[in-house]
CSV table of C-alpha atoms in Angstrom, one decimal:
chain,number,residue,atom,x,y,z
A,112,MET,CA,52.0,-7.8,-17.5
A,113,PRO,CA,51.2,-7.1,-21.1
A,114,ARG,CA,48.9,-4.2,-21.8
A,115,PHE,CA,46.2,-6.4,-23.5
A,116,ILE,CA,45.8,-8.2,-20.2
A,117,ARG,CA,45.9,-5.1,-17.9
A,118,GLN,CA,43.2,-3.2,-19.8
A,119,PRO,CA,40.3,-5.7,-19.3
A,120,ILE,CA,41.1,-6.1,-15.7
A,121,ARG,CA,41.1,-2.3,-15.2
A,122,SER,CA,37.8,-2.1,-16.9
A,123,LEU,CA,36.1,-4.7,-14.8
A,124,VAL,CA,36.7,-2.7,-11.6
A,125,SER,CA,35.5,0.6,-13.0
A,126,VAL,CA,32.2,-0.8,-14.1
A,127,PRO,CA,29.7,2.1,-13.7
A,128,LEU,CA,26.9,-0.3,-12.8
A,129,LEU,CA,28.4,-0.6,-9.4
A,130,ALA,CA,27.6,3.0,-8.6
A,131,LEU,CA,24.0,2.4,-9.6
A,132,ALA,CA,23.6,-0.2,-6.9
A,133,LEU,CA,23.3,2.6,-4.3
A,134,TYR,CA,20.9,4.8,-6.4
A,135,GLY,CA,18.7,2.1,-8.0
A,136,THR,CA,18.6,1.0,-11.6
A,137,PRO,CA,16.3,2.4,-14.3
A,138,THR,CA,13.3,0.3,-15.2
A,139,GLY,CA,10.6,0.4,-17.8
A,140,ALA,CA,8.3,3.2,-18.8
A,141,GLN,CA,5.7,2.2,-16.2
A,142,GLU,CA,4.9,4.9,-13.7
A,143,PRO,CA,7.2,4.5,-10.7
A,144,LEU,CA,5.6,3.7,-7.4
A,145,SER,CA,6.7,6.0,-4.6
A,146,LEU,CA,6.4,5.2,-0.9
A,147,GLU,CA,3.7,7.9,-0.4
A,148,ALA,CA,1.7,6.6,-3.4
A,149,ALA,CA,1.9,3.0,-2.1
A,150,GLN,CA,0.6,4.1,1.3
A,151,ARG,CA,-2.3,6.1,-0.2
A,152,ALA,CA,-3.2,3.1,-2.4
A,153,ALA,CA,-3.1,0.7,0.5
A,154,VAL,CA,-5.4,2.9,2.6
A,155,SER,CA,-7.8,3.5,-0.3
A,156,ARG,CA,-8.2,-0.2,-1.1
A,157,SER,CA,-8.5,-1.4,2.5
A,158,ARG,CA,-11.9,-3.0,3.3
A,159,GLU,CA,-11.1,-3.0,7.0
A,160,LEU,CA,-11.4,0.8,7.1
A,161,ALA,CA,-14.7,0.7,5.3
A,162,GLY,CA,-16.0,-1.8,7.8
A,163,LYS,CA,-14.9,0.4,10.7
A,164,GLU,CA,-16.7,3.4,9.1
A,165,SER,CA,-19.9,1.3,8.6
A,166,ALA,CA,-19.8,0.1,12.2
A,167,ALA,CA,-19.3,3.7,13.5
A,168,ALA,CA,-22.2,4.9,11.4
A,169,ALA,CA,-24.4,2.1,12.8
A,170,ALA,CA,-23.5,3.2,16.4
A,171,ARG,CA,-24.3,6.8,15.6
A,172,GLU,CA,-27.7,5.7,14.2
A,173,MET,CA,-28.3,3.7,17.3
A,174,SER,CA,-27.5,6.7,19.4
A,175,VAL,CA,-30.3,8.7,17.8
A,176,ALA,CA,-32.7,5.8,18.4
A,177,ALA,CA,-31.6,5.3,22.0
A,178,GLY,CA,-32.5,8.9,22.8
A,179,ARG,CA,-36.1,8.5,21.9
A,180,LEU,CA,-39.0,7.1,23.9
A,181,PRO,CA,-40.1,3.5,23.1
A,182,ASP,CA,-42.9,3.1,20.7
A,183,PRO,CA,-46.4,3.1,22.2
A,184,MET,CA,-48.3,-0.2,22.4
A,185,LEU,CA,-51.8,-0.6,21.0
A,186,GLN,CA,-53.9,-2.9,23.2
A,187,LEU,CA,-57.0,-4.8,21.9
A,188,GLY,CA,-59.0,-7.3,23.9
A,189,ILE,CA,-62.3,-8.8,25.1
A,190,ASP,CA,-62.8,-8.9,28.9
A,191,ASN,CA,-65.1,-11.1,30.8
A,192,LEU,CA,-66.5,-13.1,27.9
A,193,PRO,CA,-69.0,-15.8,29.2
A,194,VAL,CA,-68.2,-19.3,28.1
A,195,ASN,CA,-71.3,-21.3,29.3
A,196,GLY,CA,-74.9,-20.7,30.0
A,197,SER,CA,-77.5,-18.9,27.9
A,198,ASP,CA,-75.1,-15.9,27.4
A,199,SER,CA,-72.1,-18.0,26.4
A,200,PHE,CA,-69.9,-16.2,23.9
A,201,SER,CA,-72.2,-13.2,23.7
A,202,LEU,CA,-70.5,-9.8,23.5
A,203,THR,CA,-73.6,-7.8,24.6
A,204,ARG,CA,-75.8,-9.7,27.0
A,205,ASP,CA,-73.6,-9.7,30.1
A,206,SER,CA,-72.9,-6.4,31.8
A,207,MET,CA,-69.3,-7.3,32.5
A,208,THR,CA,-68.4,-8.3,28.9
A,209,MET,CA,-66.4,-5.5,27.3
A,210,ARG,CA,-64.6,-5.0,24.0
A,211,ARG,CA,-61.5,-3.1,24.9
A,212,VAL,CA,-59.1,-0.8,22.9
A,213,GLY,CA,-56.3,1.1,24.5
A,214,ILE,CA,-52.8,2.4,24.3
A,215,ALA,CA,-49.8,2.1,26.6
A,216,GLN,CA,-46.6,4.2,26.7
A,217,GLU,CA,-43.4,3.5,28.6
A,218,PHE,CA,-41.9,6.8,29.7
A,219,THR,CA,-38.2,6.1,29.9
A,220,ARG,CA,-36.5,8.6,32.1
A,221,SER,CA,-34.6,11.3,30.3
A,222,ALA,CA,-31.4,10.6,32.2
A,223,LYS,CA,-31.5,7.0,31.1
A,224,ARG,CA,-32.1,7.8,27.5
A,225,LYS,CA,-29.3,10.3,27.4
A,226,ALA,CA,-26.9,7.8,29.0
A,227,ASP,CA,-27.9,5.1,26.5
A,228,SER,CA,-27.4,7.6,23.6
A,229,ALA,CA,-24.0,8.7,25.0
A,230,ARG,CA,-22.9,5.1,25.2
A,231,TYR,CA,-23.5,4.5,21.5
A,232,LEU,CA,-21.7,7.8,20.7
A,233,ARG,CA,-18.7,6.7,22.7
A,234,GLU,CA,-18.8,3.4,20.9
A,235,ALA,CA,-18.8,5.2,17.5
A,236,GLU,CA,-15.8,7.3,18.7
A,237,LYS,CA,-14.0,4.1,19.7
A,238,LEU,CA,-14.6,2.6,16.3
A,239,MET,CA,-13.3,5.6,14.6
A,240,ALA,CA,-10.2,5.6,16.8
A,241,GLU,CA,-9.7,1.9,15.9
A,242,ARG,CA,-10.0,3.0,12.3
A,243,GLU,CA,-7.2,5.5,12.7
A,244,ALA,CA,-5.1,2.8,14.4
A,245,ALA,CA,-5.8,0.6,11.4
A,246,VAL,CA,-4.7,3.4,9.0
A,247,ALA,CA,-1.4,3.8,10.9
A,248,ASP,CA,-0.9,0.0,10.8
A,249,ILE,CA,-1.6,-0.2,7.1
A,250,GLN,CA,0.8,2.6,6.3
A,251,ARG,CA,3.4,1.0,8.6
A,252,GLN,CA,3.1,-2.4,6.9
A,253,THR,CA,3.1,-0.9,3.5
A,254,ALA,CA,6.2,1.2,4.2
A,255,MET,CA,8.0,-1.8,5.5
A,256,ALA,CA,7.1,-3.9,2.5
A,257,TRP,CA,8.0,-1.1,0.1
A,258,LEU,CA,11.4,-0.6,1.8
A,259,GLU,CA,12.1,-4.3,1.9
A,260,ARG,CA,11.7,-4.5,-1.9
A,261,HIS,CA,13.7,-1.3,-2.4
A,262,TYR,CA,16.7,-2.5,-0.6
A,263,ALA,CA,16.4,-6.0,-2.1
A,264,GLU,CA,16.6,-4.4,-5.5
A,265,ARG,CA,19.6,-2.3,-4.6
A,266,THR,CA,21.4,-5.3,-3.3
A,267,LEU,CA,20.6,-7.2,-6.5
A,268,ALA,CA,22.0,-4.3,-8.5
A,269,ALA,CA,25.2,-4.5,-6.5
A,270,LEU,CA,25.5,-8.2,-7.0
A,271,GLU,CA,24.8,-8.0,-10.8
A,272,ALA,CA,27.4,-5.2,-11.1
A,273,GLN,CA,30.0,-7.4,-9.4
A,274,GLN,CA,29.0,-10.4,-11.5
A,275,ALA,CA,29.5,-8.3,-14.7
A,276,ALA,CA,33.0,-7.4,-13.4
A,277,ALA,CA,33.7,-11.1,-12.6
A,278,ARG,CA,32.7,-12.1,-16.2
A,279,ALA,CA,35.0,-9.5,-17.6
A,280,GLU,CA,37.7,-10.9,-15.4
A,281,ILE,CA,37.2,-14.4,-16.9
A,282,LYS,CA,38.0,-13.1,-20.3
A,283,ALA,CA,41.2,-11.4,-19.0
A,284,VAL,CA,42.3,-14.5,-17.2
A,285,GLU,CA,41.6,-16.8,-20.1
A,286,GLY,CA,43.6,-14.4,-22.4
A,287,ALA,CA,46.5,-14.6,-20.0
A,288,TYR,CA,46.3,-18.3,-19.8
A,289,ARG,CA,46.4,-18.6,-23.6
A,290,ALA,CA,49.4,-16.3,-23.7
A,291,GLU,CA,51.0,-18.6,-21.1
A,292,ARG,CA,51.1,-15.8,-18.6
A,293,GLY,CA,48.6,-17.4,-16.2
A,294,THR,CA,47.6,-20.8,-14.8
A,295,GLN,CA,44.6,-23.0,-15.3
A,296,ALA,CA,43.9,-22.7,-11.6
A,297,ASP,CA,43.4,-19.0,-12.2
A,298,VAL,CA,40.8,-19.7,-14.9
A,299,ILE,CA,38.9,-22.2,-12.7
A,300,ALA,CA,39.0,-19.8,-9.8
A,301,ALA,CA,37.5,-17.0,-11.9
A,302,HIS,CA,34.7,-19.3,-13.1
A,303,ALA,CA,34.0,-20.3,-9.5
A,304,VAL,CA,33.6,-16.6,-8.5
A,305,VAL,CA,31.1,-16.1,-11.2
A,306,SER,CA,29.1,-19.2,-10.1
A,307,GLU,CA,29.1,-18.0,-6.5
A,308,LEU,CA,27.9,-14.6,-7.5
A,309,GLU,CA,25.2,-16.2,-9.7
A,310,ASP,CA,23.9,-18.1,-6.7
A,311,ARG,CA,23.8,-15.0,-4.5
A,312,ARG,CA,22.1,-13.1,-7.3
A,313,ALA,CA,19.4,-15.9,-7.6
A,314,GLU,CA,18.9,-15.8,-3.8
A,315,GLN,CA,18.4,-12.0,-4.0
A,316,ALA,CA,16.0,-12.4,-6.9
A,317,GLN,CA,14.0,-14.8,-4.8
A,318,ARG,CA,13.9,-12.2,-2.0
A,319,ILE,CA,12.6,-9.5,-4.5
A,320,ALA,CA,9.8,-11.9,-5.7
A,321,LYS,CA,8.7,-12.4,-2.1
A,322,SER,CA,8.9,-8.7,-1.3
A,323,LYS,CA,6.6,-8.0,-4.3
A,324,VAL,CA,4.1,-10.5,-2.9
A,325,ALA,CA,4.2,-8.8,0.5
A,326,LEU,CA,3.7,-5.4,-1.1
A,327,ALA,CA,0.9,-6.7,-3.3
A,328,ARG,CA,-1.0,-7.6,-0.1
A,329,TRP,CA,-1.4,-3.9,0.4
A,330,VAL,CA,-1.4,-2.2,-3.0
A,331,GLY,CA,-2.5,-5.0,-5.4
A,332,ASP,CA,-1.3,-4.9,-8.9
A,333,LEU,CA,0.7,-1.7,-8.2
A,334,ALA,CA,3.3,-4.0,-6.6
A,335,GLN,CA,4.6,-4.9,-10.1
A,336,ALA,CA,5.4,-1.3,-10.9
A,337,PRO,CA,9.0,-0.1,-10.6
A,338,LEU,CA,9.8,1.8,-7.4
A,339,SER,CA,10.8,5.5,-7.3
A,340,GLY,CA,13.6,6.8,-5.2
A,341,ALA,CA,13.5,6.2,-1.5
A,342,PRO,CA,12.5,9.0,0.9
A,343,ARG,CA,15.0,10.5,3.3
A,344,LEU,CA,15.5,8.1,6.1
A,345,ASP,CA,17.7,10.3,8.3
A,346,THR,CA,14.9,12.4,9.6
A,347,LEU,CA,11.6,11.6,11.4
A,348,PRO,CA,8.3,13.4,11.1
A,349,HIS,CA,8.6,14.3,14.8
A,350,ASP,CA,11.5,15.6,16.7
A,351,GLU,CA,13.2,12.9,18.7
A,352,GLY,CA,12.8,14.9,21.9
A,353,THR,CA,9.1,15.1,21.5
A,354,MET,CA,8.6,11.5,20.2
A,355,LEU,CA,7.2,10.3,23.6
A,356,HIS,CA,4.8,13.2,23.7
A,357,VAL,CA,3.5,12.1,20.3
A,358,LEU,CA,2.4,8.9,22.0
A,359,SER,CA,-0.6,10.7,23.5
A,360,GLY,CA,-2.0,10.8,20.0
A,361,HIS,CA,-1.1,7.2,19.2
A,362,PRO,CA,-4.3,5.7,17.6
A,363,ALA,CA,-4.0,2.5,19.6
A,364,LEU,CA,-3.8,4.4,22.8
A,365,LEU,CA,-6.7,6.7,21.7
A,366,ALA,CA,-8.8,3.6,21.0
A,367,LEU,CA,-8.1,2.3,24.5
A,368,LYS,CA,-9.0,5.7,25.9
A,369,LYS,CA,-12.3,5.6,24.0
A,370,GLN,CA,-12.9,2.0,25.3
A,371,HIS,CA,-12.6,3.4,28.9
A,372,GLU,CA,-15.1,6.1,28.0
A,373,VAL,CA,-17.4,3.5,26.6
A,374,ALA,CA,-17.1,1.6,29.9
A,375,LEU,CA,-17.9,4.8,31.9
A,376,ALA,CA,-20.9,5.4,29.7
A,377,GLN,CA,-22.2,1.9,30.4
A,378,ALA,CA,-21.7,2.6,34.1
A,379,ASP,CA,-23.7,5.8,33.8
A,380,LEU,CA,-26.5,3.7,32.1
A,381,ALA,CA,-26.4,1.2,34.9
A,382,ARG,CA,-26.6,4.0,37.5
A,383,ALA,CA,-29.6,5.4,35.7
A,384,ASN,CA,-31.2,2.0,35.8
A,385,ARG,CA,-31.4,2.3,39.6
A,386,LYS,CA,-34.5,4.4,39.1
A,387,SER,CA,-37.6,2.7,37.6
A,388,ASP,CA,-39.4,3.8,34.5
A,389,TRP,CA,-43.2,4.3,34.5
A,390,THR,CA,-45.7,2.9,32.0
A,391,VAL,CA,-49.1,4.7,31.5
A,392,GLU,CA,-52.1,2.9,30.0
A,393,VAL,CA,-55.4,4.3,28.8
A,394,ASN,CA,-58.2,1.9,27.7
A,395,TYR,CA,-61.7,2.4,26.3
A,396,ALA,CA,-64.2,-0.5,26.9
A,397,GLN,CA,-67.4,-0.9,25.0
A,398,ARG,CA,-70.2,-3.0,26.5
A,399,GLY,CA,-73.7,-4.0,25.2
A,400,SER,CA,-76.2,-1.3,24.2
A,401,ALA,CA,-78.0,-1.7,27.5
A,402,PHE,CA,-74.9,-0.8,29.5
A,403,SER,CA,-72.5,2.1,29.9
A,404,ASN,CA,-69.1,2.2,28.2
A,405,MET,CA,-66.0,2.6,30.4
A,406,VAL,CA,-62.6,4.2,30.4
A,407,SER,CA,-59.6,2.8,32.4
A,408,VAL,CA,-56.4,4.6,33.3
A,409,GLY,CA,-53.4,2.8,34.9
A,410,VAL,CA,-49.8,3.2,35.8
A,411,SER,CA,-47.2,0.4,35.9
A,412,ILE,CA,-44.0,0.9,38.1
A,413,PRO,CA,-41.3,-1.8,38.4
A,414,LEU,CA,-40.6,-2.6,42.1
A,415,GLN,CA,-36.9,-2.7,42.7
A,416,TRP,CA,-37.3,-4.5,45.9
A,417,ASN,CA,-33.9,-6.1,45.9
A,418,GLN,CA,-31.8,-3.2,44.5
A,419,ARG,CA,-28.7,-4.0,46.6
A,420,ARG,CA,-28.4,-7.5,45.0
A,421,ARG,CA,-29.4,-6.5,41.5
A,422,GLN,CA,-29.1,-2.9,40.2
A,423,ASP,CA,-26.3,-2.1,42.6
A,424,ARG,CA,-24.4,-5.2,41.6
A,425,GLU,CA,-24.8,-4.3,37.9
A,426,LEU,CA,-23.5,-0.8,38.6
A,427,ALA,CA,-20.5,-2.3,40.6
A,428,ALA,CA,-19.7,-4.6,37.7
A,429,ARG,CA,-19.8,-1.8,35.1
A,430,LEU,CA,-17.5,0.4,37.3
A,431,ALA,CA,-15.1,-2.6,37.7
A,432,LEU,CA,-15.0,-2.9,33.9
A,433,ALA,CA,-14.2,0.8,33.6
A,434,ASP,CA,-11.3,0.3,36.0
A,435,ASP,CA,-10.1,-2.6,33.9
A,436,ALA,CA,-10.2,-0.4,30.8
A,437,LEU,CA,-8.3,2.4,32.5
A,438,ALA,CA,-5.6,-0.1,33.7
A,439,ARG,CA,-5.2,-1.5,30.3
A,440,GLN,CA,-4.9,2.0,28.8
A,441,GLU,CA,-2.2,2.9,31.3
A,442,GLU,CA,-0.3,-0.3,30.8
A,443,ALA,CA,-0.4,0.1,27.0
A,444,GLN,CA,1.0,3.6,27.5
A,445,ARG,CA,4.0,2.2,29.3
A,446,VAL,CA,4.5,-0.5,26.7
A,447,HIS,CA,4.4,1.9,23.8
A,448,ALA,CA,6.7,4.3,25.5
A,449,ALA,CA,9.3,1.5,26.0
A,450,GLU,CA,8.8,0.4,22.4
A,451,VAL,CA,9.4,3.9,21.1
A,452,GLN,CA,12.5,4.4,23.2
A,453,SER,CA,13.8,1.0,22.0
A,454,LEU,CA,13.1,1.8,18.4
A,455,LEU,CA,14.8,5.2,18.7
A,456,ALA,CA,17.9,3.6,20.2
A,457,ASP,CA,17.9,1.0,17.4
A,458,TRP,CA,17.5,3.7,14.7
A,459,ARG,CA,20.3,5.8,16.0
A,460,ALA,CA,22.7,2.8,16.4
A,461,LEU,CA,21.9,1.4,12.9
A,462,ARG,CA,22.3,4.8,11.3
A,463,ALA,CA,25.7,5.3,13.0
A,464,ARG,CA,26.9,1.8,11.9
A,465,ALA,CA,25.7,2.4,8.4
A,466,ASP,CA,27.5,5.8,8.3
A,467,ARG,CA,30.6,4.1,9.6
A,468,TYR,CA,30.5,1.6,6.8
A,469,ARG,CA,29.9,4.2,4.2
A,470,GLY,CA,32.5,6.6,5.6
A,471,ASP,CA,35.3,4.2,6.7
A,472,LEU,CA,35.0,0.6,5.8
A,473,VAL,CA,33.7,0.8,2.2
A,474,PRO,CA,36.4,3.4,1.2
A,475,LEU,CA,39.1,1.4,2.9
A,476,THR,CA,38.1,-1.8,1.1
A,477,ARG,CA,37.9,0.2,-2.2
A,478,GLU,CA,41.5,1.5,-1.6
A,479,ARG,CA,42.6,-2.1,-0.8
A,480,THR,CA,41.1,-3.2,-4.2
A,481,ARG,CA,42.9,-0.5,-6.0
A,482,ALA,CA,46.2,-1.3,-4.3
A,483,THR,CA,45.8,-5.0,-5.0
A,484,LEU,CA,44.9,-4.3,-8.6
A,485,ALA,CA,48.1,-2.2,-9.0
A,486,ALA,CA,50.1,-5.0,-7.5
A,487,TYR,CA,48.5,-7.6,-9.7
A,488,ALA,CA,49.2,-5.5,-12.8
A,489,GLY,CA,52.8,-5.3,-11.7
A,490,GLY,CA,53.1,-9.0,-11.1
A,491,LYS,CA,53.4,-8.6,-7.3
A,492,ALA,CA,50.0,-10.1,-6.4
A,493,ASN,CA,48.1,-13.1,-7.7
A,494,LEU,CA,44.5,-13.5,-8.8
A,495,ALA,CA,43.5,-14.9,-5.5
A,496,ASP,CA,44.6,-11.7,-3.7
A,497,LEU,CA,42.6,-9.6,-6.2
A,498,THR,CA,39.5,-11.8,-5.8
A,499,THR,CA,39.8,-11.6,-2.0
A,500,ALA,CA,40.1,-7.8,-2.1
A,501,ARG,CA,37.0,-7.5,-4.4
A,502,ARG,CA,35.0,-9.8,-2.3
A,503,ALA,CA,35.8,-7.8,0.8
A,504,GLU,CA,34.7,-4.6,-0.9
A,505,LEU,CA,31.5,-6.2,-2.1
A,506,ASP,CA,30.8,-7.6,1.4
A,507,ALA,CA,31.4,-4.2,3.0
A,508,ALA,CA,29.0,-2.5,0.6
A,509,LEU,CA,26.3,-5.2,1.0
A,510,ARG,CA,26.7,-4.9,4.8
A,511,ALA,CA,26.2,-1.2,4.5
A,512,LEU,CA,23.1,-1.8,2.5
A,513,GLU,CA,21.8,-4.3,5.1
A,514,LEU,CA,22.3,-1.8,7.9
A,515,GLU,CA,20.5,0.9,5.9
A,516,ALA,CA,17.7,-1.6,5.3
A,517,GLN,CA,17.4,-2.4,9.0
A,518,ALA,CA,17.4,1.3,9.9
A,519,ALA,CA,14.7,1.9,7.2
A,520,GLN,CA,12.5,-0.7,8.8
A,521,VAL,CA,12.8,1.0,12.2
A,522,TRP,CA,12.2,4.4,10.6
A,523,ALA,CA,9.0,3.1,9.1
A,524,GLN,CA,7.7,2.1,12.5
A,525,LEU,CA,8.6,5.4,14.0
A,526,ALA,CA,7.3,7.5,11.1
A,527,THR,CA,3.9,5.8,11.3
A,528,LEU,CA,3.2,6.1,15.0
A,529,THR,CA,0.2,8.2,13.9
A,530,PRO,CA,-1.5,8.2,10.5
A,531,LEU,CA,0.6,10.3,8.1
A,532,ASP,CA,-2.3,12.6,7.2
A,533,ALA,CA,-2.3,13.7,10.9
A,534,HIS,CA,1.2,15.1,10.7
A,535,ALA,CA,1.0,18.9,10.7
A,536,GLY,CA,4.1,19.5,8.7
A,537,TRP,CA,4.8,16.2,7.1
A,538,THR,CA,2.6,14.5,4.6
A,539,ALA,CA,5.3,12.7,2.7
A,540,PRO,CA,8.9,11.9,3.5
A,541,GLY,CA,11.4,14.6,2.2
A,542,ARG,CA,13.9,14.1,-0.5
A,543,SER,CA,17.6,14.8,-0.5
A,544,PRO,CA,18.4,18.4,-1.5
A,545,PRO,CA,19.2,18.8,-5.2
A,546,GLY,CA,22.7,18.0,-6.0
A,547,GLN,CA,23.3,16.1,-2.8
A,548,PRO,CA,23.3,12.3,-2.5
A,549,ALA,CA,20.7,10.6,-0.3
A,550,PRO,CA,21.9,9.7,3.2
A,551,GLY,CA,24.1,6.7,3.2
A,552,HIS,CA,24.8,7.0,-0.5
A,553,SER,CA,28.3,7.5,-1.7
A,554,ALA,CA,29.0,10.5,-3.9
A,555,PRO,CA,28.4,10.0,-7.6
A,556,GLY,CA,31.4,8.4,-9.3
A,557,GLY,CA,32.3,6.3,-6.3
A,558,SER,CA,32.1,2.5,-6.3
A,559,ALA,CA,29.0,1.1,-4.6
A,560,ALA,CA,29.6,-2.5,-4.2
A,561,GLY,CA,32.6,-4.1,-5.7
A,562,GLY,CA,34.7,-2.0,-8.0
A,563,SER,CA,37.3,0.7,-7.9
A,564,ALA,CA,38.8,2.6,-10.7
A,565,PRO,CA,42.6,1.9,-11.0
């Protein structure tokens, strides 16, 4: 094949854009949005968390009020006012008519007040545990949305690089056709490849647009900013061997534990209700000037004459609800343990498959492309063979990206079992050591998606 035909074909395979597909492409001057920054922004703008904090503050205020005695009651009245006869409606003529003023105070038992106050405190703790669960969920959803966009953009970069190579191929094939060294079928086939890649590129652009919408749900306008490099996804904030132990601090499980404590506090309050509270009254009664004034003192005590069918039934109901809360807590513990084990298995398997693609399949397809290119340059292979080889290399690279993306989604779920701020030694995912490519990335200079240097 003449040199003026070989050179464009060689250049289209060594397009440096293909290597950028695995490392991301540079964007505008806008500040890049890292995964950690996106999670912080999502937490800071969440109204759900503010609502939980307000509800917990309300429960704490109620705890203080519940620990105090009820307000005393002022009593005013007129007793024994005649309504007929010569003394009708007179306040002073009849000796039994009295103008009365008094005060009554219910003395709620200390044990009952403490139980009621503790119930509200347990409720506040439950709400704060639910807040922590909401934080972990927000960070999880934000991470998954961020990673979805990250890998969608890397896939788009791979497709655009391959599309650029295919456009260069059109020029080479058309030059060969004009020199009567190629066929019209080759020209049509080259244009068909470009059209197919354009369709796949448009599909990927649609995926990116949707991923920005999903990310904007959590971070608002920051979703339009370019993304910074991805964190390391080959390590977890917790050792795999201790991952199940971490479940003891899972916010959702802690919330269920606090719900059980709330149910126990309500049972303690029902138990305290089995003893009656007393109410003391003191009244001063003023009669007519011809009669003596009077003072009255009284005590009111509720008679729990049917305690077995009332107070005891209420206590039994509260204890049953506590048992229900404990059963749900234990069941949730088992469910979460199974989910974590399943996620760990998926994460290991997806990482192994992605590594296999990066270490074996992608290099093999790259070598196949090089060999086919050499055969095509020597006239021993046709354009269809070269197109097939390049498509196989692109498909292998895209499949590797897809497996990495799936592993990243699982990683996000495992990394946010507890809120990130609670991790003792991990507040942000680590980066690859300087001078080393990120996990799953090919070494600089290697083809990422669809090209190989001749």
